[in-house]
XYZ file of C-alpha atoms in Angstrom:
776
model
C 27.184 -54.023 61.645
C 30.622 -55.470 61.170
C 33.538 -53.609 62.749
C 37.086 -53.544 61.409
C 39.669 -52.666 64.076
C 37.063 -50.566 65.796
C 36.210 -48.667 62.577
C 32.843 -48.672 60.820
C 32.784 -50.251 57.319
C 31.316 -47.679 54.775
C 32.114 -49.690 51.656
C 28.501 -50.798 51.319
C 27.282 -47.178 51.279
C 30.015 -46.114 48.924
C 29.097 -48.838 46.481
C 25.431 -47.945 46.800
C 26.186 -44.253 46.210
C 28.218 -44.921 43.080
C 25.590 -47.319 41.866
C 22.849 -44.674 42.268
C 25.132 -42.012 40.818
C 25.970 -44.231 37.844
C 22.359 -45.074 37.145
C 21.425 -41.382 37.516
C 24.124 -40.299 35.084
C 23.103 -43.074 32.716
C 19.499 -41.986 33.081
C 20.399 -38.374 32.385
C 22.472 -39.356 29.362
C 19.677 -41.621 28.151
C 17.164 -38.814 28.772
C 19.266 -36.447 26.683
C 19.706 -39.071 23.979
C 15.998 -39.814 23.844
C 15.255 -36.086 23.694
C 17.780 -35.601 20.882
C 16.253 -38.547 19.008
C 12.830 -36.901 19.196
C 11.191 -39.369 21.577
C 9.751 -36.494 23.639
C 8.733 -34.503 20.589
C 10.179 -33.758 17.187
C 13.614 -32.173 17.158
C 14.817 -29.940 14.317
C 16.765 -31.698 11.592
C 20.182 -30.635 10.356
C 18.487 -28.956 7.394
C 16.157 -27.021 9.697
C 19.084 -25.823 11.759
C 20.861 -24.871 8.556
C 17.855 -22.830 7.420
C 15.379 -22.207 10.263
C 11.881 -21.931 8.802
C 10.564 -19.135 10.966
C 7.895 -16.928 9.401
C 9.310 -14.037 7.418
C 7.261 -11.153 6.021
C 7.218 -10.543 2.279
C 8.307 -7.010 1.410
C 6.977 -4.789 -1.360
C 9.873 -2.581 -2.441
C 9.792 0.568 -4.572
C 12.083 1.306 -7.499
C 14.014 3.734 -5.295
C 14.606 1.096 -2.617
C 11.923 1.978 -0.056
C 9.800 -0.679 1.646
C 6.235 0.280 0.761
C 4.588 -2.433 2.840
C 4.592 -6.072 3.862
C 2.479 -9.191 3.748
C 2.836 -11.257 6.895
C 1.450 -13.599 9.481
C 4.153 -12.183 11.728
C 5.593 -8.807 10.769
C 9.158 -10.053 10.499
C 11.933 -8.885 8.161
C 15.374 -10.354 9.009
C 18.508 -8.233 9.232
C 22.151 -9.263 9.161
C 24.587 -8.806 12.042
C 26.314 -6.021 10.124
C 23.054 -4.032 10.271
C 22.925 -4.115 14.082
C 24.488 -1.178 15.972
C 27.297 -1.935 18.402
C 25.312 -0.459 21.294
C 22.450 -2.906 20.715
C 24.707 -5.961 20.689
C 26.615 -4.825 23.774
C 23.380 -4.074 25.631
C 22.028 -7.527 24.801
C 25.091 -9.441 25.961
C 25.537 -7.336 29.103
C 21.914 -7.770 30.147
C 20.870 -11.196 28.919
C 24.036 -13.317 28.712
C 27.263 -11.878 30.209
C 29.323 -14.984 29.340
C 27.862 -15.314 25.822
C 31.257 -15.321 24.112
C 32.691 -17.893 26.572
C 30.111 -20.696 26.560
C 29.018 -23.141 23.879
C 25.295 -22.687 24.227
C 24.870 -23.559 27.906
C 26.163 -21.356 30.738
C 27.214 -23.981 33.322
C 27.894 -21.443 36.063
C 24.561 -19.735 35.555
C 22.732 -23.059 35.412
C 24.253 -24.301 38.700
C 23.431 -20.957 40.338
C 19.830 -21.165 39.146
C 19.495 -24.751 40.433
C 21.059 -23.890 43.806
C 18.746 -20.907 44.346
C 15.719 -22.593 42.725
C 15.606 -19.785 40.177
C 15.409 -16.973 42.753
C 18.635 -15.397 41.467
C 17.353 -15.384 37.895
C 17.108 -17.849 35.078
C 20.037 -19.398 33.284
C 18.862 -19.243 29.686
C 21.588 -18.086 27.370
C 20.861 -16.032 24.264
C 21.385 -19.220 22.258
C 18.839 -21.104 24.372
C 16.356 -18.266 23.970
C 16.928 -18.442 20.225
C 16.288 -22.198 20.312
C 13.034 -21.591 22.186
C 11.927 -18.869 19.779
C 12.715 -20.953 16.732
C 11.461 -24.363 17.658
C 8.848 -24.382 20.405
C 7.954 -20.887 21.613
C 6.533 -20.312 25.091
C 7.339 -22.742 27.886
C 4.770 -25.202 29.157
C 3.129 -24.685 32.549
C 3.437 -28.437 33.207
C 6.647 -28.963 35.234
C 7.518 -32.256 33.500
C 6.947 -30.842 30.017
C 8.901 -27.729 30.974
C 11.864 -29.892 32.006
C 11.694 -31.718 28.686
C 11.545 -28.398 26.829
C 14.538 -27.151 28.814
C 16.577 -30.195 27.860
C 15.584 -29.764 24.224
C 16.637 -26.107 24.427
C 20.068 -27.191 25.709
C 20.490 -29.729 22.929
C 19.352 -27.322 20.210
C 21.499 -24.540 21.688
C 24.624 -26.692 21.487
C 23.790 -27.636 17.890
C 23.210 -23.984 17.010
C 26.558 -23.017 18.520
C 28.269 -25.636 16.340
C 26.360 -24.541 13.260
C 26.588 -20.743 13.504
C 29.010 -18.032 14.588
C 28.273 -15.949 17.663
C 27.429 -12.991 15.428
C 24.950 -15.051 13.399
C 23.280 -16.278 16.597
C 22.812 -12.713 17.863
C 21.306 -11.627 14.537
C 19.015 -14.667 14.433
C 17.918 -14.018 18.010
C 16.971 -10.401 17.339
C 15.128 -11.516 14.195
C 12.890 -13.902 16.165
C 11.744 -11.779 19.126
C 8.108 -10.703 19.231
C 8.091 -7.089 20.426
C 4.242 -6.925 20.333
C 2.215 -4.307 18.441
C 2.580 -6.385 15.294
C 6.364 -6.042 15.385
C 8.250 -9.335 15.166
C 12.004 -9.065 14.807
C 14.349 -6.164 15.394
C 13.704 -4.361 12.110
C 9.945 -4.281 12.609
C 10.474 -3.205 16.222
C 12.742 -0.268 15.425
C 10.480 0.840 12.556
C 7.391 0.564 14.785
C 8.721 2.205 17.954
C 11.338 4.621 16.636
C 10.561 4.998 12.928
C 14.085 4.056 11.857
C 16.310 1.196 10.722
C 18.166 -0.818 13.413
C 21.566 0.559 12.353
C 20.339 4.095 13.128
C 19.408 3.397 16.775
C 20.883 5.666 19.433
C 22.391 4.164 22.609
C 19.345 5.042 24.713
C 17.019 3.496 22.105
C 19.100 0.305 22.078
C 18.696 0.140 25.857
C 14.921 0.450 25.523
C 14.778 -2.348 22.925
C 16.921 -4.707 25.044
C 14.941 -3.769 28.140
C 11.762 -4.970 26.412
C 13.193 -8.474 25.927
C 12.397 -9.502 29.500
C 8.669 -9.003 28.879
C 7.740 -7.023 25.741
C 4.158 -6.562 26.901
C 4.932 -5.415 30.448
C 7.963 -3.321 29.525
C 6.390 -1.604 26.559
C 7.253 2.049 25.917
C 3.850 2.791 24.357
C 2.067 2.422 27.693
C 0.850 5.828 28.818
C 0.264 5.546 32.583
C 2.864 7.196 34.814
C 3.489 3.882 36.552
C 4.138 2.131 33.228
C 6.433 4.930 32.026
C 8.424 4.763 35.264
C 8.666 0.961 34.989
C 9.981 1.194 31.438
C 12.526 3.874 32.301
C 13.718 1.807 35.293
C 14.118 -1.185 32.995
C 16.098 0.902 30.482
C 18.320 2.119 33.326
C 18.898 -1.469 34.442
C 20.226 -2.256 30.974
C 22.507 0.777 31.138
C 23.747 -0.341 34.579
C 24.592 -3.774 33.186
C 26.543 -2.143 30.371
C 28.532 -0.146 32.950
C 29.155 -3.298 34.998
C 30.510 -5.068 31.919
C 32.737 -2.178 30.882
C 30.693 -1.154 27.830
C 29.536 2.224 29.123
C 30.902 4.910 31.446
C 29.041 6.216 34.474
C 28.798 9.755 33.136
C 26.989 8.696 29.962
C 24.714 6.400 31.957
C 23.806 9.219 34.358
C 23.094 11.576 31.465
C 20.738 9.135 29.711
C 18.945 8.247 32.950
C 17.761 11.843 33.198
C 15.976 11.606 29.832
C 12.447 10.460 29.216
C 11.915 7.832 26.530
C 11.089 9.473 23.196
C 9.173 7.374 20.662
C 8.182 7.814 17.037
C 5.485 5.183 17.175
C 4.356 3.992 13.752
C 2.594 0.605 13.976
C 2.600 -1.182 10.649
C -0.625 -2.447 9.125
C -1.782 -3.824 5.779
C -4.176 -0.872 5.598
C -1.657 1.870 6.362
C 1.321 3.423 4.620
C 1.985 4.262 0.993
C 0.382 2.576 -2.005
C -2.229 0.604 -0.039
C -4.449 0.014 -3.071
C -1.500 -0.970 -5.203
C -0.247 -3.387 -2.553
C -3.667 -5.018 -2.442
C -3.548 -5.408 -6.220
C -0.113 -7.029 -5.846
C -1.497 -9.414 -3.213
C -4.084 -10.671 -5.701
C -1.504 -10.834 -8.493
C 0.827 -12.869 -6.273
C -1.906 -15.424 -5.536
C -2.098 -16.187 -9.255
C 1.677 -16.076 -9.655
C 2.194 -18.576 -6.812
C 0.007 -21.132 -8.575
C 2.125 -20.888 -11.728
C 5.571 -20.623 -10.091
C 5.953 -23.374 -7.498
C 8.855 -24.403 -5.292
C 11.110 -27.327 -6.193
C 9.093 -29.594 -3.891
C 5.878 -28.669 -5.739
C 4.411 -26.562 -2.949
C 3.249 -22.982 -3.484
C 5.062 -19.941 -2.192
C 3.369 -18.310 0.790
C 3.648 -14.523 0.704
C 2.835 -14.378 4.420
C 5.651 -16.705 5.555
C 8.320 -17.115 2.878
C 10.009 -13.732 3.099
C 9.825 -12.890 -0.593
C 10.994 -9.547 -1.915
C 8.691 -8.051 -4.534
C 10.455 -5.307 -6.467
C 8.012 -2.844 -7.988
C 8.269 -0.026 -10.499
C 6.687 2.489 -8.107
C 8.694 5.536 -7.102
C 8.075 6.220 -3.410
C 8.302 10.011 -3.813
C 5.920 10.089 -6.790
C 3.560 7.809 -4.885
C 3.705 10.092 -1.860
C 3.052 13.202 -3.941
C 0.154 11.584 -5.775
C -1.478 10.669 -2.456
C -0.852 14.162 -1.083
C -2.375 15.751 -4.180
C -5.494 13.618 -3.788
C -5.869 14.590 -0.130
C -5.257 18.283 -0.666
C -7.722 18.631 -3.528
C -10.513 16.269 -2.532
C -10.651 17.412 1.086
C -11.536 20.859 -0.267
C -13.853 19.711 -3.012
C -15.632 17.362 -0.606
C -16.455 20.277 1.651
C -18.059 22.056 -1.284
C -19.909 18.863 -2.146
C -21.458 18.712 1.329
C -22.510 22.342 1.142
C -24.145 21.950 -2.270
C -26.134 18.948 -1.020
C -27.304 20.521 2.222
C -30.824 21.162 0.923
C -31.100 17.850 -0.907
C -33.535 15.668 1.045
C -32.251 12.568 -0.747
C -28.553 13.434 -0.532
C -26.251 12.404 -1.988
C -28.502 11.110 -4.770
C -29.806 13.447 -7.441
C -32.933 13.027 -9.559
C -33.690 9.415 -8.668
C -36.827 7.905 -7.185
C -37.318 6.553 -3.697
C -37.395 3.028 -5.136
C -34.061 3.564 -6.906
C -32.553 4.969 -3.723
C -33.768 1.982 -1.715
C -32.238 -0.355 -4.282
C -28.837 1.328 -3.942
C -28.904 1.249 -0.141
C -30.169 -2.318 -0.026
C -27.361 -3.491 -2.303
C -24.810 -1.710 -0.107
C -26.289 -3.332 3.024
C -26.022 -6.821 1.580
C -22.440 -6.225 0.460
C -21.326 -4.870 3.823
C -19.046 -6.583 6.310
C -21.743 -6.209 8.974
C -24.156 -8.253 6.880
C -21.530 -10.935 6.225
C -20.695 -11.301 9.912
C -24.304 -11.432 11.100
C -25.187 -13.923 8.384
C -22.275 -16.155 9.441
C -23.620 -16.013 13.009
C -26.912 -17.505 11.799
C -29.000 -14.332 12.042
C -32.110 -14.209 9.844
C -32.463 -11.669 7.039
C -35.139 -9.756 8.943
C -32.930 -9.551 12.047
C -30.011 -8.270 9.994
C -32.099 -5.646 8.198
C -33.572 -4.470 11.507
C -30.083 -4.020 12.972
C -29.225 -1.545 10.211
C -31.824 0.858 11.610
C -30.623 0.717 15.220
C -28.277 3.470 16.392
C -24.827 2.334 17.436
C -21.444 3.766 18.397
C -19.043 3.845 15.491
C -15.908 5.504 14.177
C -16.227 7.078 10.746
C -13.867 8.558 8.184
C -13.664 12.304 7.672
C -11.044 14.371 5.867
C -10.166 15.849 9.264
C -9.434 12.456 10.773
C -11.438 9.586 12.209
C -14.398 10.659 14.310
C -16.447 8.820 16.928
C -20.181 9.239 16.495
C -23.549 7.557 16.954
C -25.705 6.701 13.954
C -27.516 3.781 12.404
C -25.532 1.537 10.046
C -27.981 2.537 7.298
C -27.174 6.215 7.878
C -23.485 5.398 7.751
C -23.973 3.808 4.319
C -25.693 6.943 3.061
C -22.945 9.047 4.668
C -20.162 7.159 2.893
C -22.017 7.420 -0.428
C -21.351 11.165 -0.255
C -17.614 10.846 -0.611
C -15.858 11.683 -3.841
C -13.571 8.842 -4.863
C -10.581 8.862 -7.181
C -8.298 6.713 -9.256
C -4.814 8.015 -10.136
C -2.086 6.215 -12.061
C 1.252 7.443 -13.424
C 3.273 5.484 -15.958
C 6.511 5.888 -17.875
C 5.410 5.500 -21.536
C 8.734 4.122 -22.779
C 8.921 1.230 -20.297
C 5.371 0.751 -19.053
C 6.672 1.165 -15.489
C 3.899 2.318 -13.168
C 5.304 5.085 -10.976
C 2.285 5.930 -8.805
C -1.033 4.213 -8.083
C -3.793 5.708 -5.909
C -6.911 3.568 -6.029
C -9.076 5.609 -3.655
C -9.119 8.152 -0.856
C -8.594 5.845 2.155
C -8.073 2.088 1.926
C -9.225 1.405 5.490
C -12.721 2.720 4.729
C -13.003 2.431 0.931
C -11.395 -0.709 -0.447
C -12.631 -0.605 -4.020
C -9.720 0.123 -6.363
C -10.625 2.775 -8.935
C -7.421 2.263 -10.935
C -7.725 -1.361 -11.996
C -11.205 -2.441 -10.848
C -13.420 0.516 -11.588
C -14.332 1.088 -15.225
C -16.174 4.404 -15.543
C -17.576 6.415 -18.394
C -14.654 8.309 -19.920
C -16.367 11.289 -21.519
C -14.214 13.519 -23.695
C -10.962 11.783 -22.755
C -11.958 9.207 -25.384
C -12.002 11.819 -28.162
C -8.243 11.682 -28.916
C -8.720 8.051 -29.956
C -11.342 9.188 -32.483
C -8.991 11.902 -33.740
C -6.086 9.432 -33.975
C -8.239 7.127 -36.113
C -9.213 10.022 -38.389
C -5.608 11.184 -38.809
C -4.419 7.679 -39.597
C -7.254 6.567 -41.874
C -8.351 9.849 -43.479
C -4.823 11.353 -43.569
C -6.013 14.466 -41.776
C -3.793 16.835 -39.799
C -4.324 18.937 -36.659
C -4.445 22.005 -38.902
C -7.199 20.738 -41.183
C -10.479 22.591 -40.785
C -13.974 21.294 -40.195
C -17.346 22.923 -39.613
C -18.683 23.067 -36.077
C -22.362 23.143 -36.826
C -25.538 21.131 -36.305
C -25.093 17.449 -37.098
C -27.537 14.566 -37.343
C -26.942 10.898 -38.034
C -30.029 9.150 -39.398
C -31.585 6.098 -37.842
C -30.153 2.867 -39.221
C -26.662 4.180 -40.019
C -24.049 2.091 -38.203
C -26.949 0.192 -36.649
C -28.357 3.001 -34.504
C -32.047 2.627 -33.691
C -32.907 6.354 -33.664
C -31.652 9.596 -35.160
C -28.553 10.847 -33.331
C -28.277 14.611 -32.814
C -25.241 15.358 -30.623
C -25.103 18.800 -29.034
C -22.189 20.857 -27.764
C -22.073 21.337 -24.003
C -22.718 25.084 -24.277
C -25.374 24.671 -26.990
C -23.389 26.914 -29.363
C -21.437 26.460 -32.604
C -18.138 28.038 -33.618
C -18.265 27.567 -37.375
C -14.980 26.695 -39.083
C -12.350 25.347 -36.681
C -9.134 23.351 -36.969
C -8.982 19.873 -35.489
C -6.613 21.268 -32.879
C -9.182 23.872 -31.866
C -11.971 21.327 -31.948
C -10.210 19.041 -29.473
C -9.028 21.939 -27.324
C -12.622 23.132 -26.952
C -13.928 19.543 -26.799
C -16.491 20.189 -29.540
C -18.940 17.293 -29.638
C -20.207 17.864 -33.195
C -16.675 17.566 -34.599
C -16.066 14.255 -32.833
C -19.412 13.021 -34.165
C -18.519 14.087 -37.727
C -15.127 12.346 -37.500
C -16.585 9.016 -36.368
C -19.195 9.395 -39.097
C -16.332 9.559 -41.598
C -14.284 6.668 -40.138
C -17.117 4.496 -38.851
C -17.285 3.196 -35.254
C -15.492 -0.116 -35.907
C -12.081 1.403 -36.793
C -12.303 3.545 -33.659
C -13.046 0.464 -31.539
C -10.154 -1.347 -33.228
C -7.847 1.585 -32.464
C -8.947 1.538 -28.820
C -8.261 -2.195 -28.575
C -4.818 -1.728 -30.130
C -4.173 0.955 -27.526
C -4.703 -1.656 -24.807
C -8.292 -0.934 -23.821
C -9.777 -4.325 -22.998
C -13.004 -3.007 -21.443
C -16.039 -3.628 -23.639
C -16.591 -0.804 -26.118
C -19.849 -0.905 -28.058
C -19.536 -0.439 -31.818
C -21.757 2.644 -31.821
C -21.200 6.248 -32.942
C -21.893 7.558 -29.418
C -18.479 6.292 -28.261
C -17.053 9.389 -29.985
C -18.382 11.422 -27.050
C -17.083 8.983 -24.413
C -20.052 6.754 -23.635
C -17.837 3.696 -22.989
C -16.681 2.583 -19.530
C -12.877 2.288 -19.267
C -10.443 1.925 -16.343
C -7.850 4.516 -15.381
C -5.012 2.060 -16.065
C -6.310 1.416 -19.576
C -6.609 5.120 -20.357
C -3.099 5.826 -19.097
C -1.640 3.022 -21.219
C -3.575 4.224 -24.273
C -2.398 7.840 -23.941
C 1.159 6.669 -23.211
C 1.239 5.154 -26.690
C 1.070 8.660 -28.172
C 4.043 9.733 -26.004
C 5.970 6.580 -26.968
C 5.924 7.350 -30.697
C 3.012 5.035 -31.447
C 4.366 1.998 -29.602
C 2.025 0.485 -26.994
C 3.680 -0.839 -23.827
C 1.624 -2.824 -21.351
C 1.690 -1.307 -17.838
C 4.171 -3.111 -15.611
C 4.142 -2.996 -11.834
C 6.542 -5.758 -10.753
C 10.071 -6.078 -12.123
C 11.282 -9.119 -10.196
C 10.647 -11.372 -7.219
C 13.356 -12.841 -4.991
C 13.175 -15.442 -2.238
C 14.499 -14.657 1.230
C 17.990 -15.773 0.184
C 18.105 -13.393 -2.766
C 17.490 -16.026 -5.436
C 15.543 -14.505 -8.342
C 12.264 -16.354 -8.851
C 10.704 -14.106 -11.488
C 11.746 -11.341 -13.841
C 9.189 -9.443 -15.866
C 9.311 -9.035 -19.600
C 7.736 -6.078 -21.353
C 4.840 -6.558 -23.755
C 4.788 -4.134 -26.672
C 3.326 -3.715 -30.138
C 3.170 -0.937 -32.692
C -0.182 0.826 -32.977
C 0.520 3.782 -35.271
C 3.377 5.576 -36.963
C 5.561 8.096 -35.149
C 4.054 10.853 -37.256
C 0.465 10.037 -36.325
C 1.387 9.712 -32.638
C 3.143 13.081 -32.695
C 0.193 14.704 -34.456
C -2.099 13.499 -31.663
C 0.344 14.914 -29.082
C 0.144 18.314 -30.799
C -3.652 18.091 -30.684
C -3.480 17.350 -26.976
C -1.065 20.221 -26.375
C -3.785 22.497 -27.701
C -5.970 21.495 -24.727
C -3.412 22.890 -22.263
C -2.584 25.891 -24.432
C -6.065 27.277 -25.039
C -8.595 24.728 -23.796
C -9.841 23.379 -20.482
C -6.316 22.426 -19.420
C -4.858 25.898 -19.918
C -5.281 26.652 -16.208
C -2.288 24.365 -15.550
C -0.084 27.144 -16.913
C -1.723 29.901 -14.904
C -0.824 31.203 -11.499
C -2.647 33.210 -8.908
C -6.034 33.150 -7.339
C -8.975 33.050 -9.574
C -11.362 30.705 -11.140
C -15.069 30.097 -10.878
C -15.693 27.033 -8.759
C -12.623 27.537 -6.612
C -14.261 28.932 -3.491
C -12.817 25.946 -1.628
C -9.542 25.917 -3.529
C -6.388 27.997 -3.610
C -6.832 29.244 -7.148
C -4.628 27.859 -9.896
C -1.309 27.324 -8.110
C 0.387 25.274 -10.823
C 2.334 27.515 -13.254
C 3.674 24.509 -15.155
C 5.140 26.237 -18.204
C 6.690 23.261 -19.996
C 4.704 21.526 -22.787
C 1.842 19.331 -21.560
C -0.357 17.075 -23.657
C -3.646 16.261 -22.006
C -7.401 16.030 -22.119
C -10.181 16.647 -19.641
C -13.357 14.616 -19.679
C -16.834 14.996 -18.220
C -19.791 12.659 -18.428
C -23.521 13.114 -18.451
C -24.940 14.592 -15.220
C -21.379 15.296 -14.024
C -21.016 11.773 -12.613
C -17.396 11.378 -13.772
C -14.543 13.858 -14.100
C -11.325 12.947 -15.911
C -7.953 14.357 -16.794
C -5.141 12.483 -18.518
C -1.964 14.520 -18.867
C 1.471 13.774 -20.280
C 5.014 15.052 -20.426
C 7.576 13.086 -22.487
C 8.402 10.466 -19.843
C 5.334 10.424 -17.594
C 1.636 9.943 -18.299
C -0.813 10.391 -15.422
C -4.519 9.690 -15.491
C -6.987 10.970 -12.896
C -10.647 10.056 -12.424
C -12.910 11.585 -9.765
C -16.524 10.735 -9.015
C -18.835 9.231 -6.438
C -19.139 5.508 -5.945
C -22.714 5.639 -7.271
C -23.357 7.549 -10.477
C -26.640 8.848 -9.041
C -24.567 10.922 -6.610
C -22.954 13.947 -8.245
C -22.646 17.721 -8.432
C -25.555 19.528 -10.016
C -23.500 22.035 -11.994
C -20.642 22.012 -14.477
C -18.755 24.550 -12.397
C -17.808 21.867 -9.871
C -18.715 18.733 -11.786
C -16.448 19.071 -14.826
C -13.178 17.193 -15.180
C -11.219 20.441 -15.177
C -12.451 21.129 -11.624
C -12.704 17.614 -10.230
C -9.704 15.775 -11.694
C -7.264 18.206 -13.287
C -6.216 19.882 -9.987
C -4.932 16.534 -8.678
C -2.713 16.248 -11.762
C -1.510 19.836 -11.367
C -0.737 19.555 -7.644
C 1.011 16.224 -8.195
C 3.246 17.514 -10.987
C 4.028 20.720 -9.117
C 5.259 18.678 -6.136
C 7.312 16.374 -8.359
C 8.989 19.238 -10.179
C 9.767 21.045 -6.917
C 11.665 18.096 -5.399
C 15.175 17.702 -6.807
C 15.710 14.570 -4.702
C 13.185 12.519 -6.689
C 15.104 9.588 -8.185
C 12.866 9.365 -11.251
C 13.487 12.643 -13.052
C 10.282 13.840 -14.705
C 10.929 15.618 -17.994
C 10.198 19.290 -18.586
C 11.305 19.164 -22.215
C 9.109 19.229 -25.342
C 7.970 15.964 -26.915
C 10.447 14.602 -29.461
C 9.539 15.592 -32.992
C 9.972 12.776 -35.550
C 12.519 13.354 -38.288
C 10.981 14.201 -41.669
C 7.509 14.669 -40.184
C 5.037 14.721 -43.073
C 1.903 15.769 -41.129
C 1.286 19.473 -40.635
C 1.124 20.150 -36.909
C 2.157 23.788 -36.555
C -1.034 25.752 -37.024
C -2.133 29.085 -35.618
C -4.612 29.003 -32.741
C -6.323 32.153 -31.618
C -5.676 32.670 -27.884
C -8.693 31.933 -25.737
C -9.768 34.499 -23.170
C -12.388 32.677 -21.119
C -11.815 29.423 -19.296
C -13.331 26.439 -21.082
C -16.076 24.560 -19.244
C -16.948 21.036 -20.246
C -19.751 18.977 -18.801
C -18.761 17.166 -15.564
C -20.504 16.740 -12.096
C -20.796 15.337 -8.440
C -23.047 15.252 -5.208
C -23.205 15.647 -1.313
C -24.946 14.750 2.067
C -28.433 15.196 3.395
C -28.574 15.886 7.135
C -26.799 18.375 9.372
C -25.296 15.486 11.337
C -23.670 14.146 8.195
C -22.603 17.681 7.260
C -20.799 18.090 10.545
C -18.955 14.823 10.016
C -18.054 15.224 6.381
C -17.423 18.924 6.184
């Protein structure tokens, strides 16, 4: 090698070094450029950075501002930076990215340290890089080359995010994208799931737990119950606290105090099948599917309730909804116990007076409609194999009113067991607006998904009679004080198209002689209803029912006067509400508006109304219905104390609601259906109770009548509502408004009734001691 004055010539090596260095830098720049151009995989566009399209849960919101539930692929509801507590932000920065406010997306010092130590001193991902990963590609690849490409893309996206958003916006976006497991994606879902509160309400120690989970939400999860897992989580929380002390955000004394505490959770995992208004939310899900087809985005695509973060504002009041659900649980848990006892000696429980062939038909239909059948059929199992499996004992968890219970039984036995349960449909509505305030479609959505408010039309019994009376008052110009004879009545074959003589009987087989219309409805006298429809004809009554919003099929037959038609709870509530709204029908309304995730209004509801009858006629019907709660089967709502036949499993009559109530009980043949629809001036509530199958029912009127099955739910519900001054929707305790210049006589003397009125209503219970032990 050439020498220059005895010195070695390094110019060749220097040139070679700079050449390699130059090509390397050029290669790195080119690599970054190619990555930014999407050569190694699609990069987010400017528009995507402006509005990241991460999945956002759709919220169902009550009229009083409570989130009733969500629809989601990922349970994510974004929050703004202003909603994050200071302790949470400081814990995040101190633990995950100490120089967050100094860098522009990439922490050069941390990156060089990570490279020099080959990652042994920790990673170098900034909060912004983690956000980029969460938003645009998720978990890192196990392939080293692909992981390097992903890392470069993270750097590029992080820099773009830093240019696009403020530091505060980046922190909020980051918290909104973290998957905290247990179906909690985003900070709001996490705090609601683990601590039962909003993010802004987190305590310092809770913020430390949340930030501690970020390293590995599955490993560092506070719900783990082993001592080792608890210790690991507490150590991780303490590490976060130590980082806060190191960064000057916390003093040693506070840190030491918190370290002595165990982690306290209020764990409430969110599920589609849990929470308030489950049946109503499922109805909304179906309604939204239709709405999405008719209200599309600007690009022509449909809104996705699981991803688009819509806000569905409902008319429900969360407190009224809660009290309605509580009333159902309190009453039916007791009545169900009585139902099991009454059926203990029934070898075919819960079915009454049906043949073996009819029983088999019911059970076979239930088998074929079950989820078990659907799954086995999809797996290619033959019909004989599936049927055989229903007779093989298996471990299962079943519903009881005392909580879920693990047991062993055949799937066929479980079908029979569930047939024992009394179901219900409850709906409350404000008559003047049509706003639905409470909706309980059944006793437990997880186990019984059929909605008895909107789906289930059942025989209405005597609750249909006010529609007959309203027709008579309007067409025959009768008044509640007019008298009529309660005596034997027969309609001959051929009249109104009937194919045999019709001889309706009163439920007690007795007659009272001359009574007023008000007395006749209060005592639910069948012969009077029959005589009224004989005078008006069935068609005007059917027309009145249709005008009152009943769309279920009503046969044009005289027997509808006694409630032979099948009608839904929602239809009955809307019909009765017309009387409270001075003769003006208002269609029930559940959703007021829908917004997108940016607050843009996509839909606003409009009320649908039409006049059905005059104010005078409507008020006259209200006075008739008040008679039911003054002297008839609803009078117990005004009583207090213990008492009452059929209340061995109840707490007596604990209502003592002294303000005016208009209402009507209803009971159907064989006690298969029990009804009560009750009103005060600004709230109408309908209640139906019965078994899923009409062949299952109580044997006696004592338990099977509407006054025993359904009315107590109404009474307990209203008692709770009246007792809570914090309820936003104030339920009236005033009398119904009397029309000016009323020209129908409504003030008539009614002789006080001594004995409780019993209509005809009924239900049924289980067959074996095993089922008794579960259900009772």
